Short mmCIF file of C-alpha atoms and ligand atoms in Angstrom, two decimals:
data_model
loop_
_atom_site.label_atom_id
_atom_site.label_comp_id
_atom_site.label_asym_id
_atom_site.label_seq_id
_atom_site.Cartn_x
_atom_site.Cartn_y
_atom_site.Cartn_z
CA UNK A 1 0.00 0.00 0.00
CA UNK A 2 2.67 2.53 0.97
CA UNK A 3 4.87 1.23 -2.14
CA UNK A 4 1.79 2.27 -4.70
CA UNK A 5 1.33 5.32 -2.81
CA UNK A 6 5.31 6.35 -3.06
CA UNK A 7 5.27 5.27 -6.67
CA UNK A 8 2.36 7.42 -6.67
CA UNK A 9 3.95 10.04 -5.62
CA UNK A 10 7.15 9.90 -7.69
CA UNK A 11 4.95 9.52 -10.65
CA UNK A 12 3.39 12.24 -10.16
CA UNK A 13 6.37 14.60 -9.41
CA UNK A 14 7.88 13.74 -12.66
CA UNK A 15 4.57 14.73 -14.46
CA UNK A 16 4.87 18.01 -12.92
CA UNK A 17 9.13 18.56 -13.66
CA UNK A 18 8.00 17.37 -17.15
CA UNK A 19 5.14 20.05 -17.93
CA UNK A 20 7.08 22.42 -16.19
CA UNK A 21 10.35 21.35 -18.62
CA UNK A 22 7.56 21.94 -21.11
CA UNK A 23 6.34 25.02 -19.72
CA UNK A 24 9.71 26.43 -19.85
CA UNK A 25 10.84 25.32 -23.37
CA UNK A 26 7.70 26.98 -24.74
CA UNK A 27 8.58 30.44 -23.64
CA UNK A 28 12.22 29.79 -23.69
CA UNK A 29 13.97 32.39 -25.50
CA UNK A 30 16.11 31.28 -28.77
CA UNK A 31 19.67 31.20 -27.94
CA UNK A 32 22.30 30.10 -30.29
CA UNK A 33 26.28 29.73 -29.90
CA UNK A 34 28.62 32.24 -31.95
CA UNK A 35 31.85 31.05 -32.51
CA UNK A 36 34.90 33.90 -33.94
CA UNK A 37 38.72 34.58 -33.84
CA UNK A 38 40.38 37.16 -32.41
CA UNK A 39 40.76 40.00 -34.72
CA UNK A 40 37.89 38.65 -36.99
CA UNK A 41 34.06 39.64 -37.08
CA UNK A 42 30.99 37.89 -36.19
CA UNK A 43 27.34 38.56 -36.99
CA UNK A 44 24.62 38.41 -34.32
CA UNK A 45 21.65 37.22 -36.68
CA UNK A 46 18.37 37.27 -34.81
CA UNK A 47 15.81 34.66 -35.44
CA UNK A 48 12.94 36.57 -33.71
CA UNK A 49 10.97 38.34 -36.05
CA UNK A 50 10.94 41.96 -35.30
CA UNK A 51 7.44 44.17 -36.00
CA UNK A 52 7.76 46.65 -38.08
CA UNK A 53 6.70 49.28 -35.48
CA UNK A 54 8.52 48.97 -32.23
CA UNK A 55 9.28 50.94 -29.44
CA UNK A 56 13.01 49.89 -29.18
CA UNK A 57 15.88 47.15 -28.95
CA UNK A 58 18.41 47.42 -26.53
CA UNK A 59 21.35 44.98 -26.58
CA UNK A 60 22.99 43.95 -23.60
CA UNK A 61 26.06 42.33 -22.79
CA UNK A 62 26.60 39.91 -19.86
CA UNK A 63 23.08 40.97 -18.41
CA UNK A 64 25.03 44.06 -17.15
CA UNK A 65 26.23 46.43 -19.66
CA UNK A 66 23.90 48.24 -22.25
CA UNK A 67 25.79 48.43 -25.51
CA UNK A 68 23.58 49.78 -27.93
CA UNK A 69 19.55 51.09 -28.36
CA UNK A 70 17.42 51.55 -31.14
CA UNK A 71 14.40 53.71 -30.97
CA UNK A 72 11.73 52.87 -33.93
CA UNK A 73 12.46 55.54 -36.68
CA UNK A 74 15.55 56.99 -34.99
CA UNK A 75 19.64 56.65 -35.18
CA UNK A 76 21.23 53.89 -32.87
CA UNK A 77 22.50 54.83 -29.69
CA UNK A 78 25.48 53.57 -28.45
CA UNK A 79 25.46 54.16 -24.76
CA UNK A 80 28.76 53.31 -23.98
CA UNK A 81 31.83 50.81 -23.25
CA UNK A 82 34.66 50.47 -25.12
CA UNK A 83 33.11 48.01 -27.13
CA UNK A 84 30.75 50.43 -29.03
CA UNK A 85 33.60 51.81 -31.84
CA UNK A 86 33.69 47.95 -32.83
CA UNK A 87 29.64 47.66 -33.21
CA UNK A 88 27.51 47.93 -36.35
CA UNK A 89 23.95 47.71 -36.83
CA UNK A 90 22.30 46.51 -40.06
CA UNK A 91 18.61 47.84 -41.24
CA UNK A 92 17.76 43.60 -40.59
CA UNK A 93 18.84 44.05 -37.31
CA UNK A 94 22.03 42.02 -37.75
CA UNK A 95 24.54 43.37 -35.06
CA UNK A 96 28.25 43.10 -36.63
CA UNK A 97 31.00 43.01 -33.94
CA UNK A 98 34.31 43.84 -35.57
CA UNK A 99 38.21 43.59 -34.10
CA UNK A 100 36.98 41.05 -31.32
CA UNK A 101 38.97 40.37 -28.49
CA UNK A 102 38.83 37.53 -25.74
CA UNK A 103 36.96 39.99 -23.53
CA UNK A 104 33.91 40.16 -25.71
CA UNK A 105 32.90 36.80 -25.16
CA UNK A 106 30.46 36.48 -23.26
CA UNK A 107 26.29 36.40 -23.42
CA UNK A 108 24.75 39.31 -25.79
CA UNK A 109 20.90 39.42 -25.37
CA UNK A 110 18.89 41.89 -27.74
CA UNK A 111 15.90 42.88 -26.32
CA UNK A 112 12.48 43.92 -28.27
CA UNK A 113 10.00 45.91 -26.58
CA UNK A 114 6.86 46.37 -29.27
CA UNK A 115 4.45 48.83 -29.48
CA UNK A 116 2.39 47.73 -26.74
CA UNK A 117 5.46 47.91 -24.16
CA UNK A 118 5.82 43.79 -24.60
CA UNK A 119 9.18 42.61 -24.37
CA UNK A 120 11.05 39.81 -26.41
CA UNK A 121 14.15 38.26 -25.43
CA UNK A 122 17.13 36.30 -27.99
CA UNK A 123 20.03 34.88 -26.17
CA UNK A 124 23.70 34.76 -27.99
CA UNK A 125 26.53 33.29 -26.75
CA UNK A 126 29.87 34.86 -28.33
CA UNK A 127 33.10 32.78 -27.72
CA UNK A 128 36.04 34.43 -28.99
CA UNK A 129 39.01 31.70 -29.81
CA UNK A 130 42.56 32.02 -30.73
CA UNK A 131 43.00 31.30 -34.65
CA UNK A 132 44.74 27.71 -34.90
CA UNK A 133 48.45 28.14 -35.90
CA UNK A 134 50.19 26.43 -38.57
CA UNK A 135 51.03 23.00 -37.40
CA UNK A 136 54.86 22.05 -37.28
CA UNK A 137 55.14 18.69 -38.76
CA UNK A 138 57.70 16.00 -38.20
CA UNK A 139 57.90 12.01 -38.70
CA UNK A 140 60.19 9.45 -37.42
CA UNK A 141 60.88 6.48 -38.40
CA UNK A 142 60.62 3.61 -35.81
CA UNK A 143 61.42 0.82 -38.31
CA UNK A 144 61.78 0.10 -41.75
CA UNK A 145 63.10 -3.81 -42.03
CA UNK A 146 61.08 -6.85 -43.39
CA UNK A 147 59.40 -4.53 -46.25
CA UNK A 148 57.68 -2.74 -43.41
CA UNK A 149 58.04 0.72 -42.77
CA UNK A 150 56.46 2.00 -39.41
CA UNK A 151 56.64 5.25 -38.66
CA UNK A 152 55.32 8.12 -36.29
CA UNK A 153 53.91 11.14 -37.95
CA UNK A 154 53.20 13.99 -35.61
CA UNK A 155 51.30 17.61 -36.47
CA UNK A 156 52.17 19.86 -32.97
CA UNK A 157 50.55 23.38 -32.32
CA UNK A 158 51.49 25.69 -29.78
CA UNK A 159 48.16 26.28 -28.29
CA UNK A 160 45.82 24.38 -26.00
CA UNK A 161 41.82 23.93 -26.83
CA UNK A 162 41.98 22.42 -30.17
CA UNK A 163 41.04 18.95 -31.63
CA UNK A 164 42.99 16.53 -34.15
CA UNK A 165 41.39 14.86 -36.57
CA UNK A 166 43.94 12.36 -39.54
CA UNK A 167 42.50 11.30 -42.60
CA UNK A 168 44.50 8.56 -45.08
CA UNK A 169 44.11 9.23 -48.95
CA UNK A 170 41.13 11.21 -47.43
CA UNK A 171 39.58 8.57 -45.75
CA UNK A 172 39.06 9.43 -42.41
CA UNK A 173 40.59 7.53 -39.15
CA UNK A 174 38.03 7.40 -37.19
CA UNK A 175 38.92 7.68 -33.67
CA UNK A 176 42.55 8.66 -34.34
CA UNK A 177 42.63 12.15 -32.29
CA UNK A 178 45.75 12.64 -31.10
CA UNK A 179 48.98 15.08 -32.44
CA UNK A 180 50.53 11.98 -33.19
CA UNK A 181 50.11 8.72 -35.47
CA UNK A 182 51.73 5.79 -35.49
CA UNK A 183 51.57 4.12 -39.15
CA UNK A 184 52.87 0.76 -40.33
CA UNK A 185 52.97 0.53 -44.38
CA UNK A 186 53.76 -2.75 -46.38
CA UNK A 187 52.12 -3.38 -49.64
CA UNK A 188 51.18 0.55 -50.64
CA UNK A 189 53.69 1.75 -52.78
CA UNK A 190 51.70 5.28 -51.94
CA UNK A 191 49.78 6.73 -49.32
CA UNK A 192 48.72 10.58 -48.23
CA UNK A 193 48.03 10.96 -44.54
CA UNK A 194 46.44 14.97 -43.64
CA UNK A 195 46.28 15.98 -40.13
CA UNK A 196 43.48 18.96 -39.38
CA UNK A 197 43.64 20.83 -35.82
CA UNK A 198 40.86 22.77 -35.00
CA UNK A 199 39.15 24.98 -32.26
CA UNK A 200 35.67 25.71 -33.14
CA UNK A 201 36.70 28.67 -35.45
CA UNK A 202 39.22 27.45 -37.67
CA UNK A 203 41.46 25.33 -38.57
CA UNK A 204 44.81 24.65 -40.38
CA UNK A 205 46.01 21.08 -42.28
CA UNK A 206 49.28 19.68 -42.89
CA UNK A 207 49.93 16.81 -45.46
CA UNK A 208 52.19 13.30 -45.75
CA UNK A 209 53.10 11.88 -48.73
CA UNK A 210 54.33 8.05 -48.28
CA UNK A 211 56.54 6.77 -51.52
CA UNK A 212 57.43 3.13 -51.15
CA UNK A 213 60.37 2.24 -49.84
CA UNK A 214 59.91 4.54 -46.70
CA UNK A 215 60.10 7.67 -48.32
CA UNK A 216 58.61 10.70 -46.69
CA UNK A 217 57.89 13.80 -47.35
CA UNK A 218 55.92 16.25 -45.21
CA UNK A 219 53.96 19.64 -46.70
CA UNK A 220 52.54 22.42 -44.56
CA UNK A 221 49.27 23.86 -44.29
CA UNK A 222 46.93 24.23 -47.28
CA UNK A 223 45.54 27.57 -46.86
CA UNK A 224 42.06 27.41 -45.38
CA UNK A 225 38.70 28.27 -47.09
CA UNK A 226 37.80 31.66 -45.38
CA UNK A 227 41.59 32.77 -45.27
CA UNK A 228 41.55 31.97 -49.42
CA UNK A 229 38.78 34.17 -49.52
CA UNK A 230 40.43 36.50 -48.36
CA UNK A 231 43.52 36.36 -49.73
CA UNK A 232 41.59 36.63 -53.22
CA UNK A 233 39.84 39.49 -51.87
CA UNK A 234 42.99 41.71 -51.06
CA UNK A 235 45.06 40.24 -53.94
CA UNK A 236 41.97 41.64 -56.11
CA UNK A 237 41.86 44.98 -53.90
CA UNK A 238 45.92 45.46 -54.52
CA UNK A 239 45.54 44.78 -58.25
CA UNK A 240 43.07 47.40 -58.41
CA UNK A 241 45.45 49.93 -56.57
CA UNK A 242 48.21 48.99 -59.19
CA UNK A 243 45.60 49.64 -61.82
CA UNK A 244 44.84 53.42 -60.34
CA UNK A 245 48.34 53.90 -59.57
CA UNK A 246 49.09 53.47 -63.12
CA UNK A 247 46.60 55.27 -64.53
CA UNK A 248 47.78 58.51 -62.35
C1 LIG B 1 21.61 41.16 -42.43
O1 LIG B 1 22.59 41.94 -43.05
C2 LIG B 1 23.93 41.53 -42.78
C3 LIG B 1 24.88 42.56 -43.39
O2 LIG B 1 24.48 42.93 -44.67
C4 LIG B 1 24.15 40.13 -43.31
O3 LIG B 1 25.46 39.70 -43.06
C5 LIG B 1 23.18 39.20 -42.62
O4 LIG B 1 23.31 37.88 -43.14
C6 LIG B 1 21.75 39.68 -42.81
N1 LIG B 1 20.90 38.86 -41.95
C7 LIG B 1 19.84 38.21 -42.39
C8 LIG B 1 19.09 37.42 -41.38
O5 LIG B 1 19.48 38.26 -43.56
C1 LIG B 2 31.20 38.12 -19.56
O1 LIG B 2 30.77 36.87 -19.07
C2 LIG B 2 31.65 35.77 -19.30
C3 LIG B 2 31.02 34.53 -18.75
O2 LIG B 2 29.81 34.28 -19.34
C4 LIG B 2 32.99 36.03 -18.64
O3 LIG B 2 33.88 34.98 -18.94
C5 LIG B 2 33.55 37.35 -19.14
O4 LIG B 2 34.74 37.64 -18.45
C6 LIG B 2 32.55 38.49 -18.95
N1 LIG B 2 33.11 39.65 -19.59
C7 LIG B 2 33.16 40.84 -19.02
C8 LIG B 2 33.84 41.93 -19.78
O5 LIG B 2 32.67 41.05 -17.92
C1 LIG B 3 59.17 15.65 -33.74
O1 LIG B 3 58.53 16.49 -32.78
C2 LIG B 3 58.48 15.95 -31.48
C3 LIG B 3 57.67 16.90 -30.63
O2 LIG B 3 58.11 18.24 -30.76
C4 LIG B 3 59.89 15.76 -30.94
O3 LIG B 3 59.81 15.18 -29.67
C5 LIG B 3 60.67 14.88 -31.88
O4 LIG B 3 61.98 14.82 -31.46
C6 LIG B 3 60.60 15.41 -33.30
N1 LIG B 3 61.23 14.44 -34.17
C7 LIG B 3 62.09 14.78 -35.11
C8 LIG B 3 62.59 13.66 -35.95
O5 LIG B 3 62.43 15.94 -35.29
C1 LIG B 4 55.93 -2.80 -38.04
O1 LIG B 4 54.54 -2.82 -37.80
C2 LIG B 4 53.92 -4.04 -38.08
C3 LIG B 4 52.43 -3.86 -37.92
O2 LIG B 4 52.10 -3.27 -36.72
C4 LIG B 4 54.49 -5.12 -37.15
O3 LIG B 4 53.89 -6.36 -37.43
C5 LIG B 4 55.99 -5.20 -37.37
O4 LIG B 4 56.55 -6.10 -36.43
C6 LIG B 4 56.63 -3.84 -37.20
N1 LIG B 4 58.03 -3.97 -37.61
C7 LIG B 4 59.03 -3.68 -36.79
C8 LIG B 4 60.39 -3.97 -37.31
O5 LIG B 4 58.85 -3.18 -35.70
C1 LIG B 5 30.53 26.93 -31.98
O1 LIG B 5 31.28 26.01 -31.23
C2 LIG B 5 30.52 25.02 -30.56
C3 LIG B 5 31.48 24.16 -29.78
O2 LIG B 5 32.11 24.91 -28.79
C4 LIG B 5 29.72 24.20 -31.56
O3 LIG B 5 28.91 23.27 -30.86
C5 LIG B 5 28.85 25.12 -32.39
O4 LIG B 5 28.19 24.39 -33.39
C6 LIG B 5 29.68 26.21 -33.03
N1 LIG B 5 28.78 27.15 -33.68
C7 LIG B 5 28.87 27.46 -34.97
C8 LIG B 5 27.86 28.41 -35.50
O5 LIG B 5 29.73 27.00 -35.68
#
């Protein structure tokens, strides 16, 4: 009897932590995770839909510190904190953070109060990471007898926080997450081994090339992605200087 009644019980206080979990998820605000490098630029994109009319957004950082207001139909304000030369809002009401630093991470929350004085919450959480060096790359060979050849390859960085990932002829090796990687090669007469080390905003490669017998050779760093971009993006901007320059 006092066994039903206690599972009684217990039943019924998980029905009530589940429709409160409930409760809360339905008016939990949308939060997302923002990941950039120091001296890069994020964008704060809001999912909330803003009305058209409204009587203004503030966004605040770390619940404390109000870093910028809109008023409906008027210029933003930027109250104050260093932080405001580095802001920019967009007519979508994307906020732009420039320059970051390790001291802007931390919680932004943009805050919508309508027309009728209602207000609506979105939660972003900024972490601002080191950009991954290049890797150094080395390899050693621990034996190359019996038409083996077993070797250590090893990808270091200089910085703590990141992940390694090693892929072979760009398969990858599951499981394999450590700066180092002990191969042993027989039959191949070639192989390519990549290592990738990443944080959660960015990462940098470094390549292996295996020739049979035991021949190594080790390559550094294909650029990455973003970084090509850019590197297109100013070789295009200096070309144009040289174009003006030679037209004056
Ligand atoms: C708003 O504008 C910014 C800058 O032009 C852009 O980067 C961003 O993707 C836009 N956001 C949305 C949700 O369209
Ligand atoms: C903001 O909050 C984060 C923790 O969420 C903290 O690490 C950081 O130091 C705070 N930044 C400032 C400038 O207070
Ligand atoms: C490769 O790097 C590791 C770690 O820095 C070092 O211990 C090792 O001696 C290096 N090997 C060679 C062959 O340079
Ligand atoms: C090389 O590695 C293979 C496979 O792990 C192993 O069977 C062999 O004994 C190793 N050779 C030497 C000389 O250590
Ligand atoms: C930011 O990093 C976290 C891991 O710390 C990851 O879960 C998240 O997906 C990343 N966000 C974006 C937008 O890449």
């Amino acid at each position: 009897m006092l066994g039903k009644m206690a599972a009684a019980v217990a039943t019924f206080a998980c029905l009530v932590v589940l429709s409160s979990l409930q409760a809360y998820e339905a008016t939990a605000v949308p939060r997302s995770q923002v990941n950039g490098t120091i001296c890069g630029t994020v964008y704060l994109n809001p999912k909330l839909s803003v009305p058209e009319k409204y009587q203004q957004i503030i966004w605040w950082f770390n619940e404390s510190l109000k870093i910028l207001t809109k008023k409906w139909n008027q210029p933003v304000y930027y109250p104050g904190g260093n932080i405001h030369n580095k802001l920019r809002y967009h007519e979508n009401h994307t906020l732009e953070i420039n320059q970051l630093q390790k001291q802007d991470s931390g919680t932004y929350r943009m805050e919508v109060e309508d027309s009728q004085s209602k207000k609506t919450n979105e939660l972003f959480r900024l972490d601002v990471y080191e950009p991954v060096p290049k890797p150094r790359m080395n390899f050693t060979i621990r034996a190359n007898e019996d038409g083996w050849c077993n070797v250590t390859l090893a990808c270091i960085v200089d910085a703590t926080q990141v992940t390694y990932h090693w892929r072979k002829n760009e398969k990858d090796l599951v499981g394999k997450i450590s700066s180092t990687l002990d191969v042993a090669l027989k039959s191949e007469s070639h192989a390519s081994y990549k290592c990738s080390v990443s944080n959660p905003a960015s990462e940098e490669t470094g390549f292996f090339n295996y020739r049979s017998p035991c021949t190594w050779n080790e390559k550094n760093s294909a650029v990455p992605v973003s970084l090509a971009r850019k590197t297109a993006d100013s070789i295009l901007a200096f070309g144009f200087l040289l174009l003006v320059h030679n037209w004056v």
